[in-house]
mmCIF file of C-alpha atoms and ligand atoms in Angstrom:
data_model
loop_
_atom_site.group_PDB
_atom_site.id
_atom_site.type_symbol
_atom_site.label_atom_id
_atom_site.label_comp_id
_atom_site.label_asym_id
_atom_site.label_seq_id
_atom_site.Cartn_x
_atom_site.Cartn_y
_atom_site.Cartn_z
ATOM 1 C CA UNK O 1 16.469 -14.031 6.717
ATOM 2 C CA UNK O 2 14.405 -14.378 9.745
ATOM 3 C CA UNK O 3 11.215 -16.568 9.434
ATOM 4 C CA UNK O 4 8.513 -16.408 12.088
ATOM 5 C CA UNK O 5 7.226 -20.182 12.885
ATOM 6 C CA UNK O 6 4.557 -21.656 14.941
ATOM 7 C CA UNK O 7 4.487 -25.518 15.227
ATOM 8 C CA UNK O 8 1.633 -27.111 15.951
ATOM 9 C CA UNK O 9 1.477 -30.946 17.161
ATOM 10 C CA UNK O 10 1.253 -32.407 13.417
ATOM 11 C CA UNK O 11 2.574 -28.787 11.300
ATOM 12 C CA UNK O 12 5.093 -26.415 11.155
ATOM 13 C CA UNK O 13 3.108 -23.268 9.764
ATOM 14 C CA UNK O 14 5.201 -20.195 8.826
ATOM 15 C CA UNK O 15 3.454 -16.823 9.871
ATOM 16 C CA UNK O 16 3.485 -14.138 7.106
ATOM 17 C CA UNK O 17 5.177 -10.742 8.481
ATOM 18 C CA UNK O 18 1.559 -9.278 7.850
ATOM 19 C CA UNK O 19 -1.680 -10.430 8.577
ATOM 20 C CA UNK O 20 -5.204 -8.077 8.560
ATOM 21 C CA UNK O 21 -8.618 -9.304 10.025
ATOM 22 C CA UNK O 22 -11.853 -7.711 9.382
ATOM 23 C CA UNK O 23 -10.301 -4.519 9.530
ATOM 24 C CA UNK O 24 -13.201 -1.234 9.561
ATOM 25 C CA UNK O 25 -11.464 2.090 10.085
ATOM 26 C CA UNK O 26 -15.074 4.682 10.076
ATOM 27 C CA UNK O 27 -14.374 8.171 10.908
ATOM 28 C CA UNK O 28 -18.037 9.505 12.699
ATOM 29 C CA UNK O 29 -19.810 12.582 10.732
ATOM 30 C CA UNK O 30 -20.826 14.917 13.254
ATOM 31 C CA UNK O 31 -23.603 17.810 13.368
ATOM 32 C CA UNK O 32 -25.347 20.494 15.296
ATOM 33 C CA UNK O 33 -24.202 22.021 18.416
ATOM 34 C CA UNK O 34 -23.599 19.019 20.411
ATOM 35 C CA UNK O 35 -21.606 17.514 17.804
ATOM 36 C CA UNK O 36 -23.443 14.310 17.429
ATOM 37 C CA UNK O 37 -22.559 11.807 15.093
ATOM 38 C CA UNK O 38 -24.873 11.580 12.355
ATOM 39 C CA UNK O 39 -23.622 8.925 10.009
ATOM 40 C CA UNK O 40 -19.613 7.405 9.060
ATOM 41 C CA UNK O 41 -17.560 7.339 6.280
ATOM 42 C CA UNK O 42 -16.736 3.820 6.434
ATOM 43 C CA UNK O 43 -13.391 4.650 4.611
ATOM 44 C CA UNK O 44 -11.817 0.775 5.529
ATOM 45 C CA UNK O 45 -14.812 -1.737 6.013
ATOM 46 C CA UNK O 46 -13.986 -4.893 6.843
ATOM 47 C CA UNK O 47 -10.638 -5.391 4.792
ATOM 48 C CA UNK O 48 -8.949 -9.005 5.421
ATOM 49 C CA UNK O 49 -5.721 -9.849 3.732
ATOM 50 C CA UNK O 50 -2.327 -10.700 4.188
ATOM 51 C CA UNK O 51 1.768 -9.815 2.789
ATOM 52 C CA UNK O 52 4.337 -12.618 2.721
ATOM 53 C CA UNK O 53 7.817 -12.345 3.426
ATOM 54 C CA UNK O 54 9.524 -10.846 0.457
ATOM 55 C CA UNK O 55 7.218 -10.209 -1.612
ATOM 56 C CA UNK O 56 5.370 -6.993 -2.796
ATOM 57 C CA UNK O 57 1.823 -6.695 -2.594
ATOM 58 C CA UNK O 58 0.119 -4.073 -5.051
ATOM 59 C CA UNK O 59 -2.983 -2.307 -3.719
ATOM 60 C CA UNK O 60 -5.045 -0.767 -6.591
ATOM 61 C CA UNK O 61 -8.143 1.116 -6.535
ATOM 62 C CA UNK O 62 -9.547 4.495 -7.517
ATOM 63 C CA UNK O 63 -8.899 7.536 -5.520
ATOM 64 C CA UNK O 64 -11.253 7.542 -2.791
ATOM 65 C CA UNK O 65 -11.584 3.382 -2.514
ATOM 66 C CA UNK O 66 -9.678 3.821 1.181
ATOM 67 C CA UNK O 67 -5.785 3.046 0.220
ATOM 68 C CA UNK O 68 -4.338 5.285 2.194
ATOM 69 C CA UNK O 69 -6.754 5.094 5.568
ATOM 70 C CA UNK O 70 -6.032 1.384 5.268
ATOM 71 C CA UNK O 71 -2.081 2.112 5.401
ATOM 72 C CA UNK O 72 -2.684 4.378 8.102
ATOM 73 C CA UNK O 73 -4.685 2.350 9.880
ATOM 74 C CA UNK O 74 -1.838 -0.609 9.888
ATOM 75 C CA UNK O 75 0.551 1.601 11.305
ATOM 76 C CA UNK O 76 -1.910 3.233 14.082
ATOM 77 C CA UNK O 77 -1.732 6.175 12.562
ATOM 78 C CA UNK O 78 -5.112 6.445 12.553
ATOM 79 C CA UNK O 79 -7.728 4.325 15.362
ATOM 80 C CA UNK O 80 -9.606 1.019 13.935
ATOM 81 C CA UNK O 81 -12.791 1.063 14.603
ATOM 82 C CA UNK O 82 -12.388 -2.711 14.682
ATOM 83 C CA UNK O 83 -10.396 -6.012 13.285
ATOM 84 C CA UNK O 84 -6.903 -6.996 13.940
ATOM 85 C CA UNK O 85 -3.451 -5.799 12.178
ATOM 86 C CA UNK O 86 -0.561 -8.534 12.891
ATOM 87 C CA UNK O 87 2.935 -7.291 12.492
ATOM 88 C CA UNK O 88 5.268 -10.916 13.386
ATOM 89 C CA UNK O 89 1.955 -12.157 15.323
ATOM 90 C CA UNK O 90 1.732 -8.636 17.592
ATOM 91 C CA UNK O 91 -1.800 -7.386 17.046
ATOM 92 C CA UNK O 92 -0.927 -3.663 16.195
ATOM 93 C CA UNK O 93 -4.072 -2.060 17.634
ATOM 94 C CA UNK O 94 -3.532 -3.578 20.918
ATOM 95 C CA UNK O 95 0.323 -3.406 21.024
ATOM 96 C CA UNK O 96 2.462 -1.565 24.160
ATOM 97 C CA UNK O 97 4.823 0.654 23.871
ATOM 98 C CA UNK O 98 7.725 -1.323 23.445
ATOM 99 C CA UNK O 99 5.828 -3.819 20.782
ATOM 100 C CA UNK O 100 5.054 0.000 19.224
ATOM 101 C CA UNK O 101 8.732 0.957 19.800
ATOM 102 C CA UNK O 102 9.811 -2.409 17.961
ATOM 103 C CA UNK O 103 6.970 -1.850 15.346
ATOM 104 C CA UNK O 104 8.072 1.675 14.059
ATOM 105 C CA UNK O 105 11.583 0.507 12.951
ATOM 106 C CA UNK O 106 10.189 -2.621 11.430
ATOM 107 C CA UNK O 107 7.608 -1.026 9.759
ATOM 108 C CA UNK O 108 7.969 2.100 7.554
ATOM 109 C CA UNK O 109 6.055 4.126 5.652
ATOM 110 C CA UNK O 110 6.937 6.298 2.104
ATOM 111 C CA UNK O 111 3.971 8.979 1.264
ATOM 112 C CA UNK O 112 3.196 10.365 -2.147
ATOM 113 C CA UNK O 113 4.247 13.470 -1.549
ATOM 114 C CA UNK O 114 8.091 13.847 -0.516
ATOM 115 C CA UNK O 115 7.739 17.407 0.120
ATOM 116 C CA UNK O 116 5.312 17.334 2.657
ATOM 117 C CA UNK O 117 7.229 14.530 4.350
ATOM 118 C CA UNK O 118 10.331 16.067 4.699
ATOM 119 C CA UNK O 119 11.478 19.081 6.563
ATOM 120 C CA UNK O 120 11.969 21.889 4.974
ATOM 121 C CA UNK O 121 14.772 23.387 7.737
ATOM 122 C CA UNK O 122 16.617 20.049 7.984
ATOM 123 C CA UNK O 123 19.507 18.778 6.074
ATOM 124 C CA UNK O 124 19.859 15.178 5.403
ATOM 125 C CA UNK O 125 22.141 15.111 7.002
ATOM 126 C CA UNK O 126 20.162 16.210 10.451
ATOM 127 C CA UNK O 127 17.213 14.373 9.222
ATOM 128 C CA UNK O 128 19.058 11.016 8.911
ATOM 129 C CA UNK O 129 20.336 11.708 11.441
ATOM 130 C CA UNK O 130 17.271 12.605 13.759
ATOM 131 C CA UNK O 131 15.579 9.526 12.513
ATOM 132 C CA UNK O 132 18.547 7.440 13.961
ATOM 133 C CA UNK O 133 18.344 9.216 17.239
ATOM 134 C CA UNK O 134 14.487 8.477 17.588
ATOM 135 C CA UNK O 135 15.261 4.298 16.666
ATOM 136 C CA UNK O 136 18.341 4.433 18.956
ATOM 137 C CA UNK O 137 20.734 3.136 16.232
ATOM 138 C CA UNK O 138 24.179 5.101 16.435
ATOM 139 C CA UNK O 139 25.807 6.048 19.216
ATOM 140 C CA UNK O 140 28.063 8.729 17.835
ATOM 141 C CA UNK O 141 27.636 11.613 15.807
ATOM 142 C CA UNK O 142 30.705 10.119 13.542
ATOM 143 C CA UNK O 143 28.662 6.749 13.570
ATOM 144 C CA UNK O 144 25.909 8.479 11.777
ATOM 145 C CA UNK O 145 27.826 10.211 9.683
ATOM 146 C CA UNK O 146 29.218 7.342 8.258
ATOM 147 C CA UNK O 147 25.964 5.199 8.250
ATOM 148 C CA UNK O 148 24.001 8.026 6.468
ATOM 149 C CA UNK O 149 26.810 7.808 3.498
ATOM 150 C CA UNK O 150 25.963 4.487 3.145
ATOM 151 C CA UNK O 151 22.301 4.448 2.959
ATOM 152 C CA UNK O 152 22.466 7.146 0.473
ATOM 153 C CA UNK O 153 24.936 5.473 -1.772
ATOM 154 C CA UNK O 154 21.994 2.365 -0.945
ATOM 155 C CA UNK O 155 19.424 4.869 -2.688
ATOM 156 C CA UNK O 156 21.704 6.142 -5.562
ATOM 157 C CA UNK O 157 22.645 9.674 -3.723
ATOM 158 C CA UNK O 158 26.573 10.626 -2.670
ATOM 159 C CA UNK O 159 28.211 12.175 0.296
ATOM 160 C CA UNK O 160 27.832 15.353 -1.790
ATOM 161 C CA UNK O 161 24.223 15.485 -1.209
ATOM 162 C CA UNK O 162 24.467 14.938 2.491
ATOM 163 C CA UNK O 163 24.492 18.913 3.482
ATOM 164 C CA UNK O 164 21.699 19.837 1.125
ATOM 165 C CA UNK O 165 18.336 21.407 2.090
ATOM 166 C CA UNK O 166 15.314 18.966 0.612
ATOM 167 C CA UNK O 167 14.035 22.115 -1.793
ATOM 168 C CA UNK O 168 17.842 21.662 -2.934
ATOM 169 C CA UNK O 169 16.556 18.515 -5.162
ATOM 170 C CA UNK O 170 14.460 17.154 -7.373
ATOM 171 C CA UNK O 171 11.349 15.534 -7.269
ATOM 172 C CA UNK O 172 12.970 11.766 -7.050
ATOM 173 C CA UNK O 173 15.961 12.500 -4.986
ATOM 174 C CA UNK O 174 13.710 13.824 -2.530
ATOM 175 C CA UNK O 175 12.041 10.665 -2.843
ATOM 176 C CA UNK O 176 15.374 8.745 -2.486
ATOM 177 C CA UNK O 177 16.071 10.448 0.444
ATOM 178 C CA UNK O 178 12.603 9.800 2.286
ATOM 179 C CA UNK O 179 13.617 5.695 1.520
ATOM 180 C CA UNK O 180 16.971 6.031 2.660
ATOM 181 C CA UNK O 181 15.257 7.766 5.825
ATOM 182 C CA UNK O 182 12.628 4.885 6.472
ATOM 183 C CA UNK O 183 16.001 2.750 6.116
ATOM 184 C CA UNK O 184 17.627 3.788 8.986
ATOM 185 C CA UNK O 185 16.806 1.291 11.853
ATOM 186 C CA UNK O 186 16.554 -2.024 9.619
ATOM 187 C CA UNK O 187 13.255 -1.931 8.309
ATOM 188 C CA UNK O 188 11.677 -4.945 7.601
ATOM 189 C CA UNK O 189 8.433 -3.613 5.832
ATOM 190 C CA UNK O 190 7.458 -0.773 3.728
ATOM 191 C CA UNK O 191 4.390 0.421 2.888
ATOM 192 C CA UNK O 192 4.606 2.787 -0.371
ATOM 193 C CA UNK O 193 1.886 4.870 -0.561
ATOM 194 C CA UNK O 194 1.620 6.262 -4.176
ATOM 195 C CA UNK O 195 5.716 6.912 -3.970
ATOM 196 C CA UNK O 196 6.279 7.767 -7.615
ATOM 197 C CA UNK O 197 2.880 9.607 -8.388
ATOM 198 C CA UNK O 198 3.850 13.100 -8.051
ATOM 199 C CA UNK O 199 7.374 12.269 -9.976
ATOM 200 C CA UNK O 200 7.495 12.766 -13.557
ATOM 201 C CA UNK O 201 6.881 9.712 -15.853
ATOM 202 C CA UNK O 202 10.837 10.265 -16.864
ATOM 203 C CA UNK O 203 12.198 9.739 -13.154
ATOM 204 C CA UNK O 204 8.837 7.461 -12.001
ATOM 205 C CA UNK O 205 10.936 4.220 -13.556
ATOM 206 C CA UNK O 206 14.372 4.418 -11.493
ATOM 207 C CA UNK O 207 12.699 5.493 -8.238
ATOM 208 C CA UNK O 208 10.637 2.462 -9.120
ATOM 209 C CA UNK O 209 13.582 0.446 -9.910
ATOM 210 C CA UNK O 210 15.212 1.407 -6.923
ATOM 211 C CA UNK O 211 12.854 0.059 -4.787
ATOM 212 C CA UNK O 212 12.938 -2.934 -6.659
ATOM 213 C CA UNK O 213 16.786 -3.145 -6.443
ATOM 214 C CA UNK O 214 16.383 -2.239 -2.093
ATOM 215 C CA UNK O 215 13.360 -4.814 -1.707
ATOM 216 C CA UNK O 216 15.803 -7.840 -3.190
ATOM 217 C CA UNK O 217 19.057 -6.518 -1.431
ATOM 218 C CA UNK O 218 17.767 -6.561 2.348
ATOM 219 C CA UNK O 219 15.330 -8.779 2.159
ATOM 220 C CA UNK O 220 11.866 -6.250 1.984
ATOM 221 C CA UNK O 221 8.632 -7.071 2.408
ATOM 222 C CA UNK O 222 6.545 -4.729 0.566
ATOM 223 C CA UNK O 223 2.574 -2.916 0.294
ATOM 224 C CA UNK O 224 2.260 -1.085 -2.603
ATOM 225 C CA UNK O 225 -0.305 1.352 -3.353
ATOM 226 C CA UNK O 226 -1.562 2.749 -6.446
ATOM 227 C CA UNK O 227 -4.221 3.785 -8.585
ATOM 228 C CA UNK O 228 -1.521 3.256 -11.848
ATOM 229 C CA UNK O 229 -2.324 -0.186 -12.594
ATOM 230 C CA UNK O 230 1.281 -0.058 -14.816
ATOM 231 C CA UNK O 231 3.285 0.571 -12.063
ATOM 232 C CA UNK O 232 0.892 -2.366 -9.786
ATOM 233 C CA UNK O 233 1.772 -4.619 -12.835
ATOM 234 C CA UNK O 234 5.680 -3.578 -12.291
ATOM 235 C CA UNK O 235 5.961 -3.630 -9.247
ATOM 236 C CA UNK O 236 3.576 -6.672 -7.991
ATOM 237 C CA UNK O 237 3.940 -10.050 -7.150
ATOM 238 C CA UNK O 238 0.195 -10.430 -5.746
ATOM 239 C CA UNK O 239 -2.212 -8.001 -6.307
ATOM 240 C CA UNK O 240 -5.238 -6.908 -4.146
ATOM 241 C CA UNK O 241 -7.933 -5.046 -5.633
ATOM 242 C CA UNK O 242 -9.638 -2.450 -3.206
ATOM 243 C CA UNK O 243 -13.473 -1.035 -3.924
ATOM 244 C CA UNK O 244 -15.254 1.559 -1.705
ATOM 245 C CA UNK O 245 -13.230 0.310 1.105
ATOM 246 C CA UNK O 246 -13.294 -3.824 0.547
ATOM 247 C CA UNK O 247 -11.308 -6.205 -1.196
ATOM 248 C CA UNK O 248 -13.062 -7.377 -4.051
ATOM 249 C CA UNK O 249 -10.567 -9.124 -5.821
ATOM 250 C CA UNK O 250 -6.772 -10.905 -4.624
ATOM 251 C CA UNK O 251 -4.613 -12.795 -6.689
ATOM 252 C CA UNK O 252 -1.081 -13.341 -8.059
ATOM 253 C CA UNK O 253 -0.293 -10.791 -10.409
ATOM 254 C CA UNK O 254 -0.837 -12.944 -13.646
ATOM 255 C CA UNK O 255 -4.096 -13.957 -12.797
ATOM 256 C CA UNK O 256 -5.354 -10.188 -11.729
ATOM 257 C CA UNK O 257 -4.451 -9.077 -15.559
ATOM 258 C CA UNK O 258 -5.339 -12.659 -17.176
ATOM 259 C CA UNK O 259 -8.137 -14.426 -15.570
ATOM 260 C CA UNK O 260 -9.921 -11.290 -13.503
ATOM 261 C CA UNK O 261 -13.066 -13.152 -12.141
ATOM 262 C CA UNK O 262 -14.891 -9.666 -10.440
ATOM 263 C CA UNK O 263 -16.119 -7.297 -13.046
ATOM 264 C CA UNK O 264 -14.785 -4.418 -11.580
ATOM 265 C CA UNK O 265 -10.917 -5.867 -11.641
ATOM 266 C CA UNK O 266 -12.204 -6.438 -15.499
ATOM 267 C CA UNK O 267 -13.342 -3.091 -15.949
ATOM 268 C CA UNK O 268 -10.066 -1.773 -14.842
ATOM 269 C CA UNK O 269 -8.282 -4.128 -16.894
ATOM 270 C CA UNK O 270 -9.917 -3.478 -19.608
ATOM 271 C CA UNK O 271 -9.115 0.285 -19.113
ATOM 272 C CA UNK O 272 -5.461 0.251 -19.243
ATOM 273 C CA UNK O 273 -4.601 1.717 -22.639
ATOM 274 C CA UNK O 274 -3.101 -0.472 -25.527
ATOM 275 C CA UNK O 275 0.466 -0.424 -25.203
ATOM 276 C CA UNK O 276 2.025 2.293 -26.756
ATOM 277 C CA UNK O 277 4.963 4.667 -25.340
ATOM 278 C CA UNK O 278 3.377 7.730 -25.934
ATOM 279 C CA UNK O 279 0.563 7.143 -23.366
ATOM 280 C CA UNK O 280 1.707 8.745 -20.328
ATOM 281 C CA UNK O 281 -1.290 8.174 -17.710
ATOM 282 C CA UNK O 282 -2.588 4.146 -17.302
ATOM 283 C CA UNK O 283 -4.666 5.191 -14.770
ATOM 284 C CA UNK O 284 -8.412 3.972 -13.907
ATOM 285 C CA UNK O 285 -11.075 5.866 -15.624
ATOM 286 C CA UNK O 286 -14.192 4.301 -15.449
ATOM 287 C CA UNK O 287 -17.531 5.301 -15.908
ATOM 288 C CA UNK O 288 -19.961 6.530 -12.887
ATOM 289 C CA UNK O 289 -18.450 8.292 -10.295
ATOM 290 C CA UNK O 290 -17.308 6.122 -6.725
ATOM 291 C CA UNK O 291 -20.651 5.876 -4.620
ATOM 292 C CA UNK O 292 -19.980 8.014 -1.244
ATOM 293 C CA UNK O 293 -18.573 5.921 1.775
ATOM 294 C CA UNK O 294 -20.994 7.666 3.377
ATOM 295 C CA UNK O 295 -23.845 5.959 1.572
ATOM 296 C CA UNK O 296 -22.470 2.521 0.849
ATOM 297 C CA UNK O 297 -25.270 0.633 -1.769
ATOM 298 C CA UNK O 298 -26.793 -2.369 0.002
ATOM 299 C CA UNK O 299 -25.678 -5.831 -0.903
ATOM 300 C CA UNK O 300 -22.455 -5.859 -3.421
ATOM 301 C CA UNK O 301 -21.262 -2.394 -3.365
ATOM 302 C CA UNK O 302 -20.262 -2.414 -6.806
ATOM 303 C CA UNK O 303 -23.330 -3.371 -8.171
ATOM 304 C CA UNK O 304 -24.677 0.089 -9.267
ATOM 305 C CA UNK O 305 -21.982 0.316 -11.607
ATOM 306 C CA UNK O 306 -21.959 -3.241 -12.565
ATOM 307 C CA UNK O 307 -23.903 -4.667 -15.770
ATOM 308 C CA UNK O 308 -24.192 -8.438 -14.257
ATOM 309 C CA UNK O 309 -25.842 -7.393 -11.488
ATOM 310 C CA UNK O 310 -28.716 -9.555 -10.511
ATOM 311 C CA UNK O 311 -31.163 -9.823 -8.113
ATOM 312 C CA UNK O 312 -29.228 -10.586 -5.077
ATOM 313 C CA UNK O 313 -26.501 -8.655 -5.976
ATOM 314 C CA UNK O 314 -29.192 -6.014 -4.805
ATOM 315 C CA UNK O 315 -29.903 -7.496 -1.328
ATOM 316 C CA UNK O 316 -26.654 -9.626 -0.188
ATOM 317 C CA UNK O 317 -23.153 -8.550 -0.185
ATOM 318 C CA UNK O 318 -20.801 -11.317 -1.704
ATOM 319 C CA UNK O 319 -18.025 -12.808 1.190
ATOM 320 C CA UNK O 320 -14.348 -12.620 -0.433
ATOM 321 C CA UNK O 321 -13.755 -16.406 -1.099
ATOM 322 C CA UNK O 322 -10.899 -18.326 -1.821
ATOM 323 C CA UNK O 323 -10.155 -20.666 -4.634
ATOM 324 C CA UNK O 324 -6.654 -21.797 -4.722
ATOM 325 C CA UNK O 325 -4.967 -18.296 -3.473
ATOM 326 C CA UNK O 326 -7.664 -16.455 -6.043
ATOM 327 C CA UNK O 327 -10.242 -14.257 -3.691
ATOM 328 C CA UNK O 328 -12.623 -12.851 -5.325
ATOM 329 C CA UNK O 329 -16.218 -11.365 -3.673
ATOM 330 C CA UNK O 330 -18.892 -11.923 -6.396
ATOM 331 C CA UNK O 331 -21.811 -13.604 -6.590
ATOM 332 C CA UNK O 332 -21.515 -14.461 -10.554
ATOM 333 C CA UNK O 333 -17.747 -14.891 -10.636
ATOM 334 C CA UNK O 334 -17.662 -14.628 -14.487
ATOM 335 C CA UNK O 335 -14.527 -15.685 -16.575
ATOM 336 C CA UNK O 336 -13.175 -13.291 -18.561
ATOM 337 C CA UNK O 337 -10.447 -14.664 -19.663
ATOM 338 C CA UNK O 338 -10.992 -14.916 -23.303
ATOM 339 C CA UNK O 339 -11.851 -11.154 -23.297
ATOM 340 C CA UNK O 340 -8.894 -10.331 -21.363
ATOM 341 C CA UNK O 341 -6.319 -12.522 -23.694
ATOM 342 C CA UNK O 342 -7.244 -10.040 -27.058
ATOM 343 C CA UNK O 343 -6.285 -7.046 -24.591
ATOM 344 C CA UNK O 344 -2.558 -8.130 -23.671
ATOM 345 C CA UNK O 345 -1.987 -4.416 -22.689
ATOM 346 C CA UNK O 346 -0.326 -4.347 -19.338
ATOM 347 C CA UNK O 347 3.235 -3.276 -19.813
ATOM 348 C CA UNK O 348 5.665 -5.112 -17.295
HETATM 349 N N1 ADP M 1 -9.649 11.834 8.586
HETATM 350 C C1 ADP M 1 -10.711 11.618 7.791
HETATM 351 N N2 ADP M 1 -11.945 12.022 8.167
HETATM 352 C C2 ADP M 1 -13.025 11.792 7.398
HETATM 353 N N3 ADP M 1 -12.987 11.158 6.204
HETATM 354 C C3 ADP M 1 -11.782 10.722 5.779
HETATM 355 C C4 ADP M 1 -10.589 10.937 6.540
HETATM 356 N N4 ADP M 1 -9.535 10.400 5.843
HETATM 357 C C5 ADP M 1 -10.063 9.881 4.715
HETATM 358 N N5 ADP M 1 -11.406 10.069 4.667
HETATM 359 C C6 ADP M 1 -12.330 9.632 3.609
HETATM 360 O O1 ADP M 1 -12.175 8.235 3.464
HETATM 361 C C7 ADP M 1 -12.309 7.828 2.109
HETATM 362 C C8 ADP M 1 -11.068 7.061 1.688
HETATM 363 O O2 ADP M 1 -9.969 7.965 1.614
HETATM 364 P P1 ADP M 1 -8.482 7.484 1.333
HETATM 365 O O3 ADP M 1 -8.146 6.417 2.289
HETATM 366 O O4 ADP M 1 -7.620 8.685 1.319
HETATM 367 O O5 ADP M 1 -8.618 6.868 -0.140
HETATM 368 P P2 ADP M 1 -7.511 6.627 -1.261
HETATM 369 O O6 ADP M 1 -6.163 6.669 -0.620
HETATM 370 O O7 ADP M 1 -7.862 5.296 -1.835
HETATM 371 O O8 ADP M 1 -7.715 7.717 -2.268
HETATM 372 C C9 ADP M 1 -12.532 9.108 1.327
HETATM 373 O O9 ADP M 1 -13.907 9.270 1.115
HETATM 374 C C10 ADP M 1 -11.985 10.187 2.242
HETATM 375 O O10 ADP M 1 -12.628 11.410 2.009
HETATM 376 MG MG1 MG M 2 -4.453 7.781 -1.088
#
């Protein structure tokens, strides 16, 4: 395993693979004839955080909350407005080609929707093979023959499979195939954007287990994104709660379901059903819609839906502070840990 290491005069600090500053991605509202820009959906607005090496970071928020613009955003696939993305200590907004080159086999991304991500003309064949083309990889057509058998024996797929059209499969092996695709060129990162959400709850658990099984095998760093706050408790090592397009709430994944110090991460605790195998959706349903990121409520953003609000709740919005690898932004930090010990109802 490669470990990225700065030394200092007195330390030696390792760098985590990656690290996000103050990130703001706002996409402009425009109007009238000369198109001017009236207002911004601050979708991403001012999200800091960061992933360590090998282990999986769950993103969880309600649809809406700025998940996906955030992944995008960390893989330039859409501008920042401002803040800093470090992949291995390259700032990713500011990166060259080559750094971008590097960056796009290192860093991979799985969407929700496997369909949309995978063309429709192409056998896997052609697409894992185009894919190894574009990250210069193999240099013969026999060489990626044989590399695509392995990688889909790696995602649980055989050599049968390799001349099949995508519409040829189901849900999850389409799914399998877009991982063994973001595996060609030695990935070092994934970001999973929602990958088992449009899979039935039947297949949801080996696709999920897959991952698992990939992430230990080579070595994966992992973002994981979801609004099913099962499959965050799964999957997760830390957790980072994400609200109208902050962080309101990090911690490892114990403490997130245990000891939840922002009442939001509470409220969707506290929403997850009791355990029971019949119950096919965990997902967040809370009261009150999700305030507009077009009109984000001054001071705390949450604080329109929240029942400790107080005064300056109203007027000042809370910084995310640390306390011993527990971030939380909230001015009345309340424990709810006694409430949350009756409700054991996170399956894992
Ligand atoms: N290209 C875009 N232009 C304008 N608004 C966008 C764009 N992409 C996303 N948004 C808005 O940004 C907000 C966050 O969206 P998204 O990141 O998709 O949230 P999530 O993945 O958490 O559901 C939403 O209000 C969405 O409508
Ligand atoms: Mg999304």
């Amino acid at each position: 395993m490669r470990s990225h290491v700065i030394s200092t005069k007195n330390a030696v600090k390792t760098i985590d693979p990656l690290v996000v500053k103050n990130l703001k991605v706002w996409f402009p509202i425009k109007s009238g004839v000369i198109q001017k820009t009236i207002g911004h959906v601050k979708a991403v607005d001012g999200v800091s955080f960061s992933v360590k090496k090998n282990e999986t970071l769950g993103v969880v928020g309600e649809s809406g909350s700025g998940k996906t613009t955030l992944a995008r955003a960390i893989l330039r696939l859409v501008k920042p407005t401002a803040g800093e993305v470090r992949f291995d200590g390259i700032n990713i907004p500011k990166a060259n080609r080559q750094q971008m080159k590097t960056l796009r086999q290192k860093v991979q991304i799985i969407f929700q929707d496997p369909y949309a991500s995978l063309d429709p003309r192409q056998t896997v064949s052609s697409l894992l093979r185009e894919a190894m083309h574009i990250h210069g990889v193999v240099k013969s057509k026999s060489e990626a023959t044989e590399k695509s058998l392995k990688l889909l024996r790696k995602v649980g797929l055989d050599e049968e499979h390799l001349y099949r059209f995508p519409h040829e499969f189901s849900g999850g092996q389409r799914q399998r195939i877009a991982v063994a695709r973001a595996l060609v060129a030695n990935a070092e990162f994934l970001i999973l954007d929602e990958p088992t959400s449009f899979l039935d709850v039947s297949v949801q658990a080996s696709v999920l287990n897959l991952l698992k099984d990939l992430q230990k095998d080579l070595n994966l760093t992992y973002m994981f994104i979801t609004h099913n706050l099962a499959v965050v408790h799964h999957m997760s090592n830390r957790v980072a709660v994400m609200y109208l397009g902050k962080i309101v709430e990090l911690a490892d994944k114990n403490t997130i379901y245990r000891n939840p110090k922002h009442p939001y991460t509470f409220q969707l605790m506290a929403a997850i059903p009791v355990p029971n195998p019949e119950a096919k959706k965990k997902e967040i349903l809370l009261e009150g819609d999700v305030p507009s990121p077009i009109n984000i409520p001054l001071g705390c953003r949450f604080h329109p839906r929240c029942k400790y609000a107080k005064e300056k709740c109203r007027k000042v919005e809370p910084n995310l502070v640390e306390k011993d690898g527990h971030f939380v932004a909230c001015h009345s930090e309340i424990d709810f840990s006694a409430e949350m010990r009756t409700g054991e109802s996170a399956d894992g």
